[in-house]
């Protein structure tokens, strides 16, 4: 197995006023990376017009492109239509499932979806009390279980998890502590630690920090555009991590 | 007189919920009759819309729009996860 170069970004929040501007930065991406991954919040308001605009920005890229959606992409209740527009443009869109693709000599498994909130171990919501709280936590628990199953079922040389919400607190440093429960959940990390993966990528926390790790030792990277400050970050995975 | 904390919360909610903006994570500070907006957005028009929505939500305050537009740089150095 050789190494794999992953270009990743989230929270590009494209709208009509910036049409074409992000695409410029993707010129030559095939020289830098073997695969491109997007961690959600591709639109601002989750309208179909914005979804189609994003699809056009990503259409026909020379490397496989895999995306999940974020909370902004769900805002207009058109997440499935947006996902369909992206798929029409050749983007693989994950909704709490997984895919295995061949990247050169590497069989790459990618699992994930939007993720959700709830907070972190010791300071989180529980499935107790009002139905609304139970539904909130159960939604995250359902997602985490789906990711665990997807990861366990795939056979691949390398496994990457794509999420919008964060599985760990470390990559939220810089955000107000009071909103941590709305930025992610430890249940996501617990599921991935149980099933095993080589890297977790997420976005959502614009004021957070780039680097973190799950309790099980899996590297986590917050690739929200305001955090990485560039069109995409590139991570090299493999036996030696050399590109 | 309405407490400034409640006005700031109302403006922040407007920025998140108004169909023109839908922007989370913008910091709203009020000092006397002045309102300060801070944060990052992806385009100059979005910054202007946020200033407009904030002004509509708190018309008696002077809005200082200190929101930054994220400058997207080309991809930089790779990270080797070995």
Short mmCIF file of C-alpha atoms in Angstrom, two decimals:
data_model
loop_
_atom_site.label_atom_id
_atom_site.label_comp_id
_atom_site.label_asym_id
_atom_site.label_seq_id
_atom_site.Cartn_x
_atom_site.Cartn_y
_atom_site.Cartn_z
CA UNK A 1 0.00 0.00 0.00
CA UNK A 2 1.29 3.47 -0.81
CA UNK A 3 0.39 6.73 0.89
CA UNK A 4 -2.79 8.67 0.38
CA UNK A 5 -3.10 12.46 0.18
CA UNK A 6 -6.42 13.83 1.41
CA UNK A 7 -7.49 17.40 0.66
CA UNK A 8 -10.21 18.52 3.05
CA UNK A 9 -12.29 21.58 3.88
CA UNK A 10 -15.62 22.44 5.49
CA UNK A 11 -17.86 25.45 5.97
CA UNK A 12 -17.26 27.01 2.58
CA UNK A 13 -20.76 28.59 2.81
CA UNK A 14 -21.09 29.44 -0.86
CA UNK A 15 -23.70 31.91 -2.07
CA UNK A 16 -24.46 33.73 -5.30
CA UNK A 17 -22.20 36.68 -4.42
CA UNK A 18 -19.09 34.47 -4.31
CA UNK A 19 -19.93 32.25 -7.31
CA UNK A 20 -16.80 30.97 -9.03
CA UNK A 21 -14.41 32.31 -6.42
CA UNK A 22 -13.90 29.05 -4.52
CA UNK A 23 -13.50 27.00 -7.68
CA UNK A 24 -10.44 29.04 -8.64
CA UNK A 25 -8.62 27.64 -5.62
CA UNK A 26 -9.29 24.05 -6.74
CA UNK A 27 -7.21 24.43 -9.90
CA UNK A 28 -4.43 21.85 -9.82
CA UNK A 29 -5.85 19.97 -6.84
CA UNK A 30 -4.85 16.70 -8.55
CA UNK A 31 -1.20 17.71 -8.11
CA UNK A 32 -1.69 18.06 -4.36
CA UNK A 33 -4.17 15.34 -3.42
CA UNK A 34 -5.63 11.96 -4.37
CA UNK A 35 -9.09 12.66 -2.96
CA UNK A 36 -11.09 15.72 -1.88
CA UNK A 37 -13.38 15.67 1.16
CA UNK A 38 -15.91 18.25 2.35
CA UNK A 39 -17.25 18.33 5.89
CA UNK A 40 -20.55 20.14 5.41
CA UNK A 41 -22.01 23.64 5.51
CA UNK A 42 -21.43 23.98 1.83
CA UNK A 43 -24.32 26.48 1.55
CA UNK A 44 -25.48 29.40 3.69
CA UNK A 45 -29.23 28.93 3.81
CA UNK A 46 -29.66 25.39 2.50
CA UNK A 47 -31.64 26.48 -0.55
CA UNK A 48 -31.66 24.37 -3.69
CA UNK A 49 -30.25 27.31 -5.66
CA UNK A 50 -27.24 27.37 -3.36
CA UNK A 51 -26.95 23.58 -3.52
CA UNK A 52 -26.85 23.75 -7.32
CA UNK A 53 -24.25 26.52 -7.13
CA UNK A 54 -22.05 24.33 -4.89
CA UNK A 55 -22.56 21.41 -7.27
CA UNK A 56 -21.30 23.54 -10.17
CA UNK A 57 -18.24 24.62 -8.18
CA UNK A 58 -17.39 20.96 -7.52
CA UNK A 59 -18.42 19.47 -10.88
CA UNK A 60 -15.82 17.55 -12.85
CA UNK A 61 -12.95 17.76 -10.39
CA UNK A 62 -10.03 15.52 -11.39
CA UNK A 63 -9.99 13.66 -8.04
CA UNK A 64 -12.80 11.70 -6.33
CA UNK A 65 -14.86 14.09 -4.20
CA UNK A 66 -16.74 12.98 -1.08
CA UNK A 67 -18.97 15.21 1.05
CA UNK A 68 -21.31 15.30 4.00
CA UNK A 69 -23.83 18.05 4.63
CA UNK A 70 -23.93 20.42 7.61
CA UNK A 71 -26.65 22.10 9.64
CA UNK A 72 -26.81 25.07 7.23
CA UNK A 73 -27.46 22.64 4.37
CA UNK A 74 -30.43 21.26 6.33
CA UNK A 75 -31.97 24.65 7.15
CA UNK A 76 -34.50 24.74 4.29
CA UNK A 77 -35.39 21.03 4.69
CA UNK A 78 -33.94 20.41 1.22
CA UNK A 79 -30.97 18.28 2.27
CA UNK A 80 -31.94 15.36 0.04
CA UNK A 81 -32.45 17.61 -2.96
CA UNK A 82 -29.08 19.29 -2.32
CA UNK A 83 -27.43 15.89 -1.99
CA UNK A 84 -29.03 14.83 -5.30
CA UNK A 85 -27.67 17.97 -7.02
CA UNK A 86 -24.20 17.20 -5.69
CA UNK A 87 -24.44 13.57 -6.80
CA UNK A 88 -25.48 14.70 -10.28
CA UNK A 89 -22.22 16.67 -10.34
CA UNK A 90 -20.24 13.54 -9.48
CA UNK A 91 -19.82 14.12 -5.74
CA UNK A 92 -20.24 11.13 -3.38
CA UNK A 93 -22.52 12.28 -0.55
CA UNK A 94 -22.64 10.31 2.70
CA UNK A 95 -25.74 10.21 4.93
CA UNK A 96 -24.69 8.09 7.90
CA UNK A 97 -23.31 5.39 5.64
CA UNK A 98 -20.02 4.49 4.02
CA UNK A 99 -18.29 4.04 0.71
CA UNK A 100 -15.12 2.30 -0.43
CA UNK A 101 -13.25 3.76 -3.38
CA UNK A 102 -9.99 2.88 -5.06
CA UNK A 103 -7.46 5.73 -4.88
CA UNK A 104 -4.46 4.57 -6.87
CA UNK A 105 -3.18 1.53 -4.99
CA UNK A 106 -5.11 2.39 -1.84
CA UNK A 107 -8.54 1.04 -1.04
CA UNK A 108 -10.07 3.93 0.90
CA UNK A 109 -13.14 3.56 3.11
CA UNK A 110 -15.02 6.70 4.11
CA UNK A 111 -17.94 6.73 6.54
CA UNK A 112 -19.94 9.51 8.10
CA UNK A 113 -22.63 12.10 7.79
CA UNK A 114 -23.77 15.32 9.41
CA UNK A 115 -23.30 14.13 13.00
CA UNK A 116 -25.06 16.02 15.78
CA UNK A 117 -24.64 17.57 19.22
CA UNK A 118 -25.19 16.69 22.86
CA UNK A 119 -21.89 17.56 24.51
CA UNK A 120 -18.91 15.70 25.85
CA UNK A 121 -18.38 13.02 28.49
CA UNK A 122 -19.25 14.28 31.95
CA UNK A 123 -20.90 17.43 30.60
CA UNK A 124 -23.51 16.18 28.20
CA UNK A 125 -27.22 15.67 27.79
CA UNK A 126 -28.73 12.27 28.61
CA UNK A 127 -31.75 10.38 27.32
CA UNK A 128 -33.80 11.35 30.35
CA UNK A 129 -36.76 13.58 31.09
CA UNK A 130 -38.67 15.50 28.46
CA UNK A 131 -39.30 13.90 25.10
CA UNK A 132 -37.49 16.80 23.37
CA UNK A 133 -34.24 16.11 25.26
CA UNK A 134 -34.54 12.38 24.69
CA UNK A 135 -35.07 12.95 20.96
CA UNK A 136 -32.03 15.23 20.82
CA UNK A 137 -29.70 12.67 22.37
CA UNK A 138 -31.30 9.72 20.59
CA UNK A 139 -30.65 11.41 17.23
CA UNK A 140 -26.92 11.53 17.96
CA UNK A 141 -26.91 8.00 19.33
CA UNK A 142 -28.63 6.71 16.18
CA UNK A 143 -26.06 8.47 13.98
CA UNK A 144 -23.12 7.16 16.00
CA UNK A 145 -24.44 3.60 15.76
CA UNK A 146 -24.87 3.94 11.98
CA UNK A 147 -21.27 5.11 11.60
CA UNK A 148 -20.02 2.24 13.74
CA UNK A 149 -21.86 -0.29 11.59
CA UNK A 150 -20.63 1.36 8.36
CA UNK A 151 -17.01 1.29 9.55
CA UNK A 152 -17.19 -2.30 10.75
CA UNK A 153 -18.75 -3.51 7.52
CA UNK A 154 -16.18 -1.94 5.17
CA UNK A 155 -12.97 -3.61 4.07
CA UNK A 156 -10.33 -1.02 3.25
CA UNK A 157 -6.63 -0.21 3.64
CA UNK A 158 -7.41 3.16 5.23
CA UNK A 159 -10.59 4.41 6.88
CA UNK A 160 -11.59 8.06 7.25
CA UNK A 161 -14.65 9.45 9.01
CA UNK A 162 -16.31 12.59 7.66
CA UNK A 163 -18.52 14.58 10.00
CA UNK A 164 -19.84 18.10 10.27
CA UNK A 165 -20.15 18.17 14.08
CA UNK A 166 -17.08 17.51 16.21
CA UNK A 167 -16.47 14.21 18.01
CA UNK A 168 -14.03 15.79 20.50
CA UNK A 169 -13.62 18.97 22.57
CA UNK A 170 -10.00 19.60 21.64
CA UNK A 171 -10.81 20.99 18.21
CA UNK A 172 -13.34 23.40 19.73
CA UNK A 173 -10.75 25.38 21.66
CA UNK A 174 -11.53 29.04 20.99
CA UNK A 175 -15.30 28.52 21.00
CA UNK A 176 -17.35 29.52 24.07
CA UNK A 177 -17.71 26.53 26.43
CA UNK A 178 -21.43 27.24 26.76
CA UNK A 179 -22.10 26.18 23.16
CA UNK A 180 -20.04 22.96 23.15
CA UNK A 181 -23.19 20.79 23.34
CA UNK A 182 -24.31 22.35 20.05
CA UNK A 183 -20.97 21.76 18.37
CA UNK A 184 -20.71 18.01 18.76
CA UNK A 185 -20.90 14.89 20.88
CA UNK A 186 -18.53 12.37 22.44
CA UNK A 187 -20.87 9.62 21.20
CA UNK A 188 -19.45 10.12 17.72
CA UNK A 189 -15.87 9.59 18.96
CA UNK A 190 -16.88 6.59 21.05
CA UNK A 191 -18.43 4.90 18.01
CA UNK A 192 -15.40 5.54 15.81
CA UNK A 193 -12.98 4.41 18.54
CA UNK A 194 -15.00 1.18 18.85
CA UNK A 195 -15.01 0.45 15.12
CA UNK A 196 -11.57 1.87 14.27
CA UNK A 197 -10.47 4.51 11.74
CA UNK A 198 -7.30 6.33 10.71
CA UNK A 199 -8.57 9.91 10.69
CA UNK A 200 -11.67 11.94 11.52
CA UNK A 201 -12.40 15.18 9.69
CA UNK A 202 -15.05 17.68 10.79
CA UNK A 203 -16.05 21.33 10.50
CA UNK A 204 -18.80 23.44 12.15
CA UNK A 205 -16.60 25.16 14.78
CA UNK A 206 -15.41 28.29 12.95
CA UNK A 207 -13.56 29.61 15.99
CA UNK A 208 -12.14 26.25 17.03
CA UNK A 209 -8.68 24.83 16.45
CA UNK A 210 -7.39 22.39 13.86
CA UNK A 211 -5.88 19.48 15.76
CA UNK A 212 -7.27 17.01 18.24
CA UNK A 213 -7.45 13.33 19.09
CA UNK A 214 -10.11 10.89 20.30
CA UNK A 215 -9.68 9.10 23.65
CA UNK A 216 -8.77 6.02 21.56
CA UNK A 217 -5.94 7.87 19.80
CA UNK A 218 -7.48 8.60 16.40
CA UNK A 219 -6.38 11.91 14.94
CA UNK A 220 -9.13 14.52 14.52
CA UNK A 221 -8.83 17.58 12.29
CA UNK A 222 -11.22 20.54 12.23
CA UNK A 223 -11.07 21.68 8.62
CA UNK A 224 -13.61 24.53 8.83
CA UNK A 225 -12.36 27.10 6.35
CA UNK A 226 -12.04 29.90 8.92
CA UNK A 227 -9.89 27.57 11.04
CA UNK A 228 -7.49 26.32 8.37
CA UNK A 229 -7.50 29.71 6.57
CA UNK A 230 -6.92 28.21 3.14
CA UNK A 231 -8.90 26.59 0.36
CA UNK A 232 -8.19 23.12 1.77
CA UNK A 233 -5.76 21.34 4.04
CA UNK A 234 -3.82 18.30 2.86
CA UNK A 235 -3.24 15.30 5.13
CA UNK A 236 -0.99 12.40 4.14
CA UNK A 237 -1.94 8.98 5.43
CA UNK A 238 -0.17 5.69 4.94
CA UNK A 239 2.55 3.42 6.17
CA UNK A 240 5.03 6.22 6.65
CA UNK A 241 2.82 9.24 6.14
CA UNK A 242 5.04 10.44 3.30
CA UNK A 243 3.52 11.78 0.13
CA UNK B 1 -35.23 50.50 29.37
CA UNK B 2 -34.47 47.04 27.99
CA UNK B 3 -31.25 45.50 29.39
CA UNK B 4 -28.44 45.50 26.79
CA UNK B 5 -27.92 41.76 27.26
CA UNK B 6 -31.46 41.10 26.00
CA UNK B 7 -31.01 43.46 23.06
CA UNK B 8 -27.74 41.71 22.13
CA UNK B 9 -29.45 38.31 22.36
CA UNK B 10 -32.30 39.53 20.16
CA UNK B 11 -29.88 40.85 17.54
CA UNK B 12 -27.87 37.62 17.61
CA UNK B 13 -31.07 35.61 17.14
CA UNK B 14 -32.05 37.87 14.23
CA UNK B 15 -28.70 37.32 12.52
CA UNK B 16 -29.14 33.55 12.85
CA UNK B 17 -32.82 33.38 11.93
CA UNK B 18 -33.29 36.12 9.32
CA UNK B 19 -33.54 34.60 5.86
CA UNK B 20 -31.12 37.18 4.47
CA UNK B 21 -28.28 36.17 6.79
CA UNK B 22 -28.62 32.83 8.66
CA UNK B 23 -25.24 33.47 10.21
CA UNK B 24 -24.34 31.73 13.48
CA UNK B 25 -21.40 32.65 15.66
CA UNK B 26 -21.44 36.42 15.19
CA UNK B 27 -20.55 38.17 18.43
CA UNK B 28 -22.79 41.07 19.40
CA UNK B 29 -21.61 43.55 22.07
CA UNK B 30 -23.53 46.59 23.24
CA UNK B 31 -21.91 49.52 25.03
CA UNK B 32 -24.27 52.41 25.70
CA UNK B 33 -25.90 53.35 22.39
CA UNK B 34 -23.31 51.50 20.31
CA UNK B 35 -23.56 47.98 18.92
CA UNK B 36 -20.47 46.07 17.78
CA UNK B 37 -20.56 43.08 15.40
CA UNK B 38 -17.54 40.76 15.28
CA UNK B 39 -16.86 37.48 13.52
CA UNK B 40 -15.93 36.08 10.13
CA UNK B 41 -17.98 35.53 6.99
CA UNK B 42 -17.18 34.29 3.50
CA UNK B 43 -18.10 37.43 1.50
CA UNK B 44 -18.40 41.22 1.69
CA UNK B 45 -22.11 41.19 0.78
CA UNK B 46 -22.88 38.87 3.69
CA UNK B 47 -21.07 41.29 6.00
CA UNK B 48 -23.22 44.16 4.73
CA UNK B 49 -26.42 42.11 5.12
CA UNK B 50 -25.48 41.33 8.72
CA UNK B 51 -25.01 45.04 9.43
CA UNK B 52 -28.40 45.78 7.90
CA UNK B 53 -30.24 43.07 9.85
CA UNK B 54 -28.54 44.17 13.09
CA UNK B 55 -29.61 47.76 12.44
CA UNK B 56 -33.20 46.69 11.82
CA UNK B 57 -33.23 44.62 15.00
CA UNK B 58 -31.84 47.48 17.11
CA UNK B 59 -32.65 50.69 15.22
CA UNK B 60 -31.81 52.99 18.14
CA UNK B 61 -28.20 51.82 18.33
CA UNK B 62 -25.24 52.85 16.22
CA UNK B 63 -23.94 49.69 14.50
CA UNK B 64 -20.18 49.19 14.15
CA UNK B 65 -19.66 46.38 11.66
CA UNK B 66 -16.27 44.89 12.53
CA UNK B 67 -16.95 41.55 10.81
CA UNK B 68 -14.03 40.22 8.78
CA UNK B 69 -14.27 38.55 5.38
CA UNK B 70 -12.29 35.30 5.35
CA UNK B 71 -9.50 35.52 2.82
CA UNK B 72 -9.15 32.11 1.21
CA UNK B 73 -5.50 31.31 0.63
CA UNK B 74 -4.29 28.59 -1.69
CA UNK B 75 -3.59 25.21 -0.12
CA UNK B 76 -0.47 25.40 2.02
CA UNK B 77 1.86 22.86 3.53
CA UNK B 78 0.81 19.19 3.79
CA UNK B 79 0.59 17.45 7.16
CA UNK B 80 2.09 13.97 7.35
CA UNK B 81 0.14 11.77 9.74
CA UNK B 82 2.63 8.99 10.24
#
